[in-house]
Amino acid sequence: MQSDTSGLQQQQVFQSGVNNVSAQNLQSAVIAADEFCFLEYIQHNLFGGALDKTALFYAGEAISYPQVGQNVARIMHALRQKNLQAGAVVAVCLPKSAQHVYAVLACALLGIIWLPVDMDAPEARRDYLLSNSKVDVLIAQTQVDGQQCVLIDEALATPLPQQPECCYRLDRSAAYYLYTSGSTGTPKCVVLNNLATANVLGQTIGRWHVQQDDVLMAVTPFHHDMSVFDVFAAMALGASLVIPTPAQVKDAGAWAQLVAAYGITLWVSVPAIVDMLCSVARVEQLQSLRLVAQGGDYIKPGLIQYLRAHLPQARLFSLGGPTETTIWSIWHEITAADVDVIPYGRALPHNQYYILDEQLQPCALGEVGQMYMTGVNLSNGYLLDGQLLTGDFVSLQCDAGKTALRMSDLGYVRADGNIIFAGRTEGYLKIKGVRISAAEVEAVLAKSGCLQDCVVVCCTHPVTSMHELVAVYTLPPGGQQVDIGVLKESLMASLPKSHIPTRWLAIEEIPLTRNVKVDRKLVQQMAQARLYQAVAAAGQNQAVADGVVAIFRDCRPQQADDAGDIFVHTEILAIGMRLKQLMLVAKRIAEQFDVQLDAPALVRCKTVQDVVQQVQQVQQKMLN
């Protein structure tokens, strides 16, 4: 694969020893540098002996840089005893912990390809990761049958070895593997390199003015690409990193306590995590945060409004780019002007984004197309059964044949040059011949203010086989039930009728994937099961209910139109139905269902559902 590195150094090989790097000149060097050898700085901080401060906070313990260096050296020694060659692969099979950080740093400083394994994943998935990656050695807590292992407790208990010998490369050779979701359902192994990683770290540290006195929060799972920034940026700068314990990993209340206790200044995570933090934290617990960056999913404008109101001193960033473009490859500093739409932003330096049509030609300003990216941030490709593949990497004839990643993201270029995210190809739904962006509908629903979270999916009616637009939502803590009729009316101001969900499902919690993104597949399955299970069992009964509801909608007095939509649970008196309208309802029911209901019977009905039951009872008697 070709890559335009815009003058970046193509290859540097570093042996033991640091080229006069010091804590005093580090920050200016980072800001000025186009290439940032983060591993050289880490080597200096761990083994140089000049930095005596806390590197990691974990489980109530403050672990200094010399202590981290000693533990990393022990693991490096244990790995060297395995006689690993260049290109060897080591899987880090440890829970989120300080030990995990030691293991990853040891691999990186030895130039060994490291693979962080999600230990909460099913065993079959973990086995696939190890097999597909052709792993040579595991760093684990216990011996794994059929695998060479370095047992972490044994390695850390060995005598301290001599000054470790480091050998790492700042080039495009494989440095680490990360797995991401595949469109076929099989995880894809993305092959990442240190040159791309150095660009992200260097550019980000410079723009965010990250300093040695910053405290970062390792809230992102260590098998997720955002965590690469947390670990390597903190250790390279000599900053501090707070690692939640297994008991704290999913506890937003514990996160808030950690922010307050350790004075965390930088927060980087997916939006769902920020939302969870803000929903439970007391405002005073978050005041140390000077920068909050969110990426990997849709950012709700309401969340930005909350952060602006309660953390006015904090800089806010949106981040984007799939794993194949290394950590993040596009960003935007969110300003007061970003109210209704949070831009995807502009590419990081040494990269370029394109919005192309189906013929791979540039789209016009404001025209939605598919995103492509070229530049130093490109990963090497995908690993399948030990072989490197480049399936989603294409040659751009519109720009001198540069190699680009074809993303599933859709977007357009706004007049100010910012790219605006417009959904994903798999996030487009087709309802009655109309192509609908789930992201567009969700953005409008998010602005309604009456829902906590909402995911829009496509379900299939089991009787009619028609596709229906379904909104699956949660309510704010302590929030009241939503009048869906009123909400649908309000949506008409922002969305065409074709884009307004026809079915709604309230659930307690939106399911998330292991990477803490919305699990759209599971949401769709839940909606399909819960909304249509009874319909599949009693299609005729549903047809009666739908028909009766439609009759009530047609027969209600015009002055009651502002009372909201009518459903089977709607109270008849609440929508202004009196004897005159009920007699008309009875007439329409007789015409449509051949069922005779007298006025007194209808008057005794409290809700539309009571009328439906009356019709069904008469129909049953006729059958008998």
Tab-separated table of C-alpha atoms in Angstrom, residues 70-315:
chain	number	residue	atom	x	y	z
A	70	GLN	CA	11.033	-1.981	37.010
A	71	ASN	CA	7.900	-4.021	36.304
A	72	VAL	CA	8.129	-3.384	32.579
A	73	ALA	CA	11.789	-4.454	32.645
A	74	ARG	CA	10.870	-7.737	34.354
A	75	ILE	CA	8.271	-8.545	31.691
A	76	MET	CA	10.694	-7.589	28.909
A	77	HIS	CA	13.205	-10.015	30.416
A	78	ALA	CA	10.599	-12.794	30.578
A	79	LEU	CA	9.673	-12.211	26.921
A	80	ARG	CA	13.325	-12.286	25.847
A	81	GLN	CA	13.617	-15.708	27.474
A	82	LYS	CA	11.088	-16.950	24.894
A	83	ASN	CA	13.532	-16.127	22.054
A	84	LEU	CA	10.954	-14.177	20.101
A	85	GLN	CA	12.014	-12.914	16.693
A	86	ALA	CA	11.057	-9.742	14.819
A	87	GLY	CA	7.401	-9.907	13.842
A	88	ALA	CA	6.473	-12.162	16.761
A	89	VAL	CA	2.987	-11.672	18.181
A	90	VAL	CA	2.205	-11.534	21.903
A	91	ALA	CA	-1.378	-11.540	23.164
A	92	VAL	CA	-2.016	-9.628	26.380
A	93	CYS	CA	-4.697	-11.747	28.068
A	94	LEU	CA	-5.150	-9.718	31.236
A	95	PRO	CA	-8.046	-7.794	32.745
A	96	LYS	CA	-7.917	-4.029	32.825
A	97	SER	CA	-5.212	-3.305	35.383
A	98	ALA	CA	-1.780	-1.824	35.965
A	99	GLN	CA	-0.365	-5.220	34.965
A	100	HIS	CA	-1.987	-4.844	31.549
A	101	VAL	CA	-0.184	-1.527	31.046
A	102	TYR	CA	3.164	-3.069	32.053
A	103	ALA	CA	2.671	-5.874	29.528
A	104	VAL	CA	1.730	-3.606	26.623
A	105	LEU	CA	4.664	-1.259	27.289
A	106	ALA	CA	7.069	-4.203	27.484
A	107	CYS	CA	5.932	-5.512	24.095
A	108	ALA	CA	6.048	-2.088	22.467
A	109	LEU	CA	9.557	-1.320	23.738
A	110	LEU	CA	10.813	-4.680	22.431
A	111	GLY	CA	9.283	-4.077	19.010
A	112	ILE	CA	6.962	-7.067	19.473
A	113	ILE	CA	3.509	-6.973	17.887
A	114	TRP	CA	1.041	-6.777	20.775
A	115	LEU	CA	-2.593	-7.798	20.775
A	116	PRO	CA	-4.894	-6.734	23.648
A	117	VAL	CA	-7.542	-9.414	24.179
A	118	ASP	CA	-10.969	-8.622	25.584
A	119	MET	CA	-11.119	-11.053	28.494
A	120	ASP	CA	-14.881	-10.582	28.839
A	121	ALA	CA	-15.443	-11.858	25.308
A	122	PRO	CA	-16.822	-15.381	24.817
A	123	GLU	CA	-14.179	-18.085	24.812
A	124	ALA	CA	-14.869	-18.969	21.168
A	125	ARG	CA	-14.245	-15.367	20.148
A	126	ARG	CA	-11.006	-15.204	22.129
A	127	ASP	CA	-9.860	-18.450	20.541
A	128	TYR	CA	-10.538	-16.994	17.100
A	129	LEU	CA	-8.493	-13.879	17.894
A	130	LEU	CA	-5.504	-15.941	18.990
A	131	SER	CA	-5.731	-18.316	16.050
A	132	ASN	CA	-6.267	-15.682	13.382
A	133	SER	CA	-3.425	-13.532	14.749
A	134	LYS	CA	-0.960	-16.453	14.810
A	135	VAL	CA	-0.020	-15.592	18.389
A	136	ASP	CA	3.374	-16.861	19.586
A	137	VAL	CA	3.138	-16.118	23.314
A	138	LEU	CA	0.421	-15.145	25.771
A	139	ILE	CA	0.897	-12.891	28.773
A	140	ALA	CA	-1.723	-14.284	31.130
A	141	GLN	CA	-2.615	-14.924	34.740
A	142	THR	CA	-2.773	-18.711	34.360
A	143	GLN	CA	-1.397	-21.277	31.938
A	144	VAL	CA	-3.446	-21.770	28.774
A	145	ASP	CA	-3.420	-25.237	27.244
A	146	GLY	CA	-1.502	-25.469	23.992
A	147	GLN	CA	0.014	-21.989	24.305
A	148	GLN	CA	3.398	-20.597	25.316
A	149	CYS	CA	2.704	-18.311	28.251
A	150	VAL	CA	4.406	-15.700	30.367
A	151	LEU	CA	2.598	-15.816	33.695
A	152	ILE	CA	2.323	-12.230	34.855
A	153	ASP	CA	2.689	-12.824	38.611
A	154	GLU	CA	5.757	-15.007	38.121
A	155	ALA	CA	7.367	-12.469	35.782
A	156	LEU	CA	6.785	-9.597	38.219
A	157	ALA	CA	8.229	-11.642	41.113
A	158	THR	CA	11.606	-12.239	39.438
A	159	PRO	CA	14.744	-10.290	40.470
A	160	LEU	CA	15.157	-6.980	38.716
A	161	PRO	CA	17.245	-7.497	35.536
A	162	GLN	CA	19.919	-5.178	34.242
A	163	GLN	CA	18.994	-2.088	32.207
A	164	PRO	CA	16.660	-3.490	29.522
A	165	GLU	CA	17.611	-3.362	25.873
A	166	CYS	CA	14.935	-1.665	23.790
A	167	CYS	CA	14.453	-2.068	20.057
A	168	TYR	CA	11.479	-0.448	18.382
A	169	ARG	CA	10.728	1.124	15.042
A	170	LEU	CA	9.005	4.327	13.967
A	171	ASP	CA	7.885	3.096	10.562
A	172	ARG	CA	4.988	1.339	8.875
A	173	SER	CA	5.870	-2.175	9.974
A	174	ALA	CA	3.211	-3.952	12.050
A	175	ALA	CA	3.288	-2.777	15.675
A	176	TYR	CA	-0.005	-3.925	17.190
A	177	TYR	CA	-3.299	-5.565	16.288
A	178	LEU	CA	-6.778	-4.389	17.221
A	179	TYR	CA	-10.009	-6.198	16.408
A	180	THR	CA	-13.109	-4.395	15.238
A	181	SER	CA	-16.557	-5.461	14.139
A	182	GLY	CA	-16.803	-6.923	10.665
A	183	SER	CA	-19.768	-6.470	8.329
A	184	THR	CA	-19.989	-10.247	7.981
A	185	GLY	CA	-20.205	-10.781	11.739
A	186	THR	CA	-16.618	-12.062	12.018
A	187	PRO	CA	-14.207	-9.739	13.860
A	188	LYS	CA	-11.692	-7.981	11.615
A	189	CYS	CA	-8.060	-7.742	12.724
A	190	VAL	CA	-6.655	-4.308	11.885
A	191	VAL	CA	-2.863	-4.086	11.595
A	192	LEU	CA	-1.575	-0.806	13.067
A	193	ASN	CA	1.880	0.792	12.902
A	194	ASN	CA	3.954	3.153	15.053
A	195	LEU	CA	4.351	5.870	12.415
A	196	ALA	CA	0.591	6.456	12.268
A	197	THR	CA	0.324	6.227	16.052
A	198	ALA	CA	3.110	8.778	16.461
A	199	ASN	CA	1.260	11.217	14.229
A	200	VAL	CA	-1.936	10.969	16.280
A	201	LEU	CA	-0.128	11.303	19.599
A	202	GLY	CA	2.119	14.136	18.509
A	203	GLN	CA	-0.606	16.172	16.809
A	204	THR	CA	-3.052	15.661	19.670
A	205	ILE	CA	-0.579	16.463	22.450
A	206	GLY	CA	0.341	19.651	20.637
A	207	ARG	CA	-3.178	20.846	19.925
A	208	TRP	CA	-4.534	19.945	23.352
A	209	HIS	CA	-1.432	21.325	25.128
A	210	VAL	CA	-1.100	18.148	27.155
A	211	GLN	CA	1.439	18.619	29.931
A	212	GLN	CA	3.329	16.514	32.434
A	213	ASP	CA	0.964	17.637	35.213
A	214	ASP	CA	-2.131	16.383	33.378
A	215	VAL	CA	-4.054	13.406	34.737
A	216	LEU	CA	-5.770	11.121	32.229
A	217	MET	CA	-8.564	8.623	32.817
A	218	ALA	CA	-8.293	5.150	31.280
A	219	VAL	CA	-12.054	4.657	31.036
A	220	THR	CA	-11.911	3.099	27.554
A	221	PRO	CA	-11.445	-0.702	27.360
A	222	PHE	CA	-7.827	-1.606	26.602
A	223	HIS	CA	-8.823	-3.530	23.468
A	224	HIS	CA	-10.362	-0.352	22.006
A	225	ASP	CA	-8.268	2.039	19.898
A	226	MET	CA	-8.947	5.139	22.035
A	227	SER	CA	-7.104	3.508	24.932
A	228	VAL	CA	-3.870	3.645	22.902
A	229	PHE	CA	-3.894	7.406	23.389
A	230	ASP	CA	-4.599	7.116	27.132
A	231	VAL	CA	-1.678	4.782	27.806
A	232	PHE	CA	1.011	5.963	25.401
A	233	ALA	CA	0.361	9.719	25.596
A	234	ALA	CA	0.404	9.651	29.402
A	235	MET	CA	3.553	7.525	29.653
A	236	ALA	CA	5.390	9.507	26.952
A	237	LEU	CA	4.698	12.854	28.599
A	238	GLY	CA	5.365	11.724	32.149
A	239	ALA	CA	1.733	12.469	33.039
A	240	SER	CA	-0.448	10.337	35.322
A	241	LEU	CA	-3.016	7.738	34.280
A	242	VAL	CA	-5.931	6.627	36.459
A	243	ILE	CA	-7.072	3.031	35.823
A	244	PRO	CA	-10.484	1.908	37.131
A	245	THR	CA	-10.541	-1.441	38.920
A	246	PRO	CA	-12.762	-4.255	37.556
A	247	ALA	CA	-15.413	-3.209	40.086
A	248	GLN	CA	-15.235	0.410	38.860
A	249	VAL	CA	-15.092	-0.230	35.114
A	250	LYS	CA	-18.863	-0.009	34.558
A	251	ASP	CA	-19.765	2.169	37.530
A	252	ALA	CA	-20.324	5.777	36.456
A	253	GLY	CA	-20.594	6.847	40.084
A	254	ALA	CA	-17.126	5.438	40.709
A	255	TRP	CA	-15.783	7.325	37.690
A	256	ALA	CA	-17.045	10.587	39.140
A	257	GLN	CA	-15.340	9.784	42.445
A	258	LEU	CA	-12.062	9.071	40.614
A	259	VAL	CA	-12.269	12.369	38.730
A	260	ALA	CA	-12.691	14.256	41.980
A	261	ALA	CA	-10.157	12.238	43.985
A	262	TYR	CA	-7.287	12.443	41.495
A	263	GLY	CA	-8.086	15.744	39.795
A	264	ILE	CA	-8.454	14.176	36.343
A	265	THR	CA	-7.937	16.835	33.662
A	266	LEU	CA	-8.395	14.966	30.346
A	267	TRP	CA	-11.341	12.715	29.496
A	268	VAL	CA	-11.411	10.803	26.203
A	269	SER	CA	-14.153	8.265	25.479
A	270	VAL	CA	-17.177	7.408	23.376
A	271	PRO	CA	-20.197	9.700	23.942
A	272	ALA	CA	-22.202	7.046	25.786
A	273	ILE	CA	-19.562	6.983	28.540
A	274	VAL	CA	-19.579	10.786	28.876
A	275	ASP	CA	-23.369	10.716	29.011
A	276	MET	CA	-23.305	8.100	31.782
A	277	LEU	CA	-20.750	10.140	33.738
A	278	CYS	CA	-22.749	13.356	33.503
A	279	SER	CA	-26.017	11.645	34.416
A	280	VAL	CA	-24.756	10.539	37.851
A	281	ALA	CA	-21.905	12.893	38.771
A	282	ARG	CA	-22.363	15.919	40.953
A	283	VAL	CA	-21.207	19.001	39.083
A	284	GLU	CA	-18.544	19.787	41.690
A	285	GLN	CA	-16.963	16.353	41.129
A	286	LEU	CA	-16.089	17.213	37.511
A	287	GLN	CA	-14.550	20.646	37.904
A	288	SER	CA	-10.958	19.445	37.354
A	289	LEU	CA	-11.736	18.451	33.743
A	290	ARG	CA	-10.138	20.925	31.363
A	291	LEU	CA	-10.799	18.942	28.175
A	292	VAL	CA	-13.474	16.415	27.207
A	293	ALA	CA	-13.127	14.604	23.876
A	294	GLN	CA	-15.754	12.251	22.485
A	295	GLY	CA	-15.574	10.048	19.431
A	296	GLY	CA	-16.746	6.866	17.800
A	297	ASP	CA	-20.463	7.624	17.841
A	298	TYR	CA	-23.079	10.349	17.573
A	299	ILE	CA	-22.634	13.218	20.049
A	300	LYS	CA	-25.931	14.576	21.343
A	301	PRO	CA	-26.142	18.387	21.226
A	302	GLY	CA	-27.940	18.216	24.585
A	303	LEU	CA	-24.861	16.634	26.160
A	304	ILE	CA	-22.703	19.453	24.786
A	305	GLN	CA	-25.121	21.983	26.261
A	306	TYR	CA	-24.802	20.280	29.647
A	307	LEU	CA	-21.004	20.349	29.499
A	308	ARG	CA	-20.968	23.997	28.441
A	309	ALA	CA	-23.304	24.966	31.246
A	310	HIS	CA	-21.525	23.065	34.032
A	311	LEU	CA	-17.903	22.951	32.798
A	312	PRO	CA	-17.495	26.321	31.071
A	313	GLN	CA	-13.711	26.124	31.436
A	314	ALA	CA	-13.397	22.821	29.540
A	315	ARG	CA	-12.439	22.544	25.887
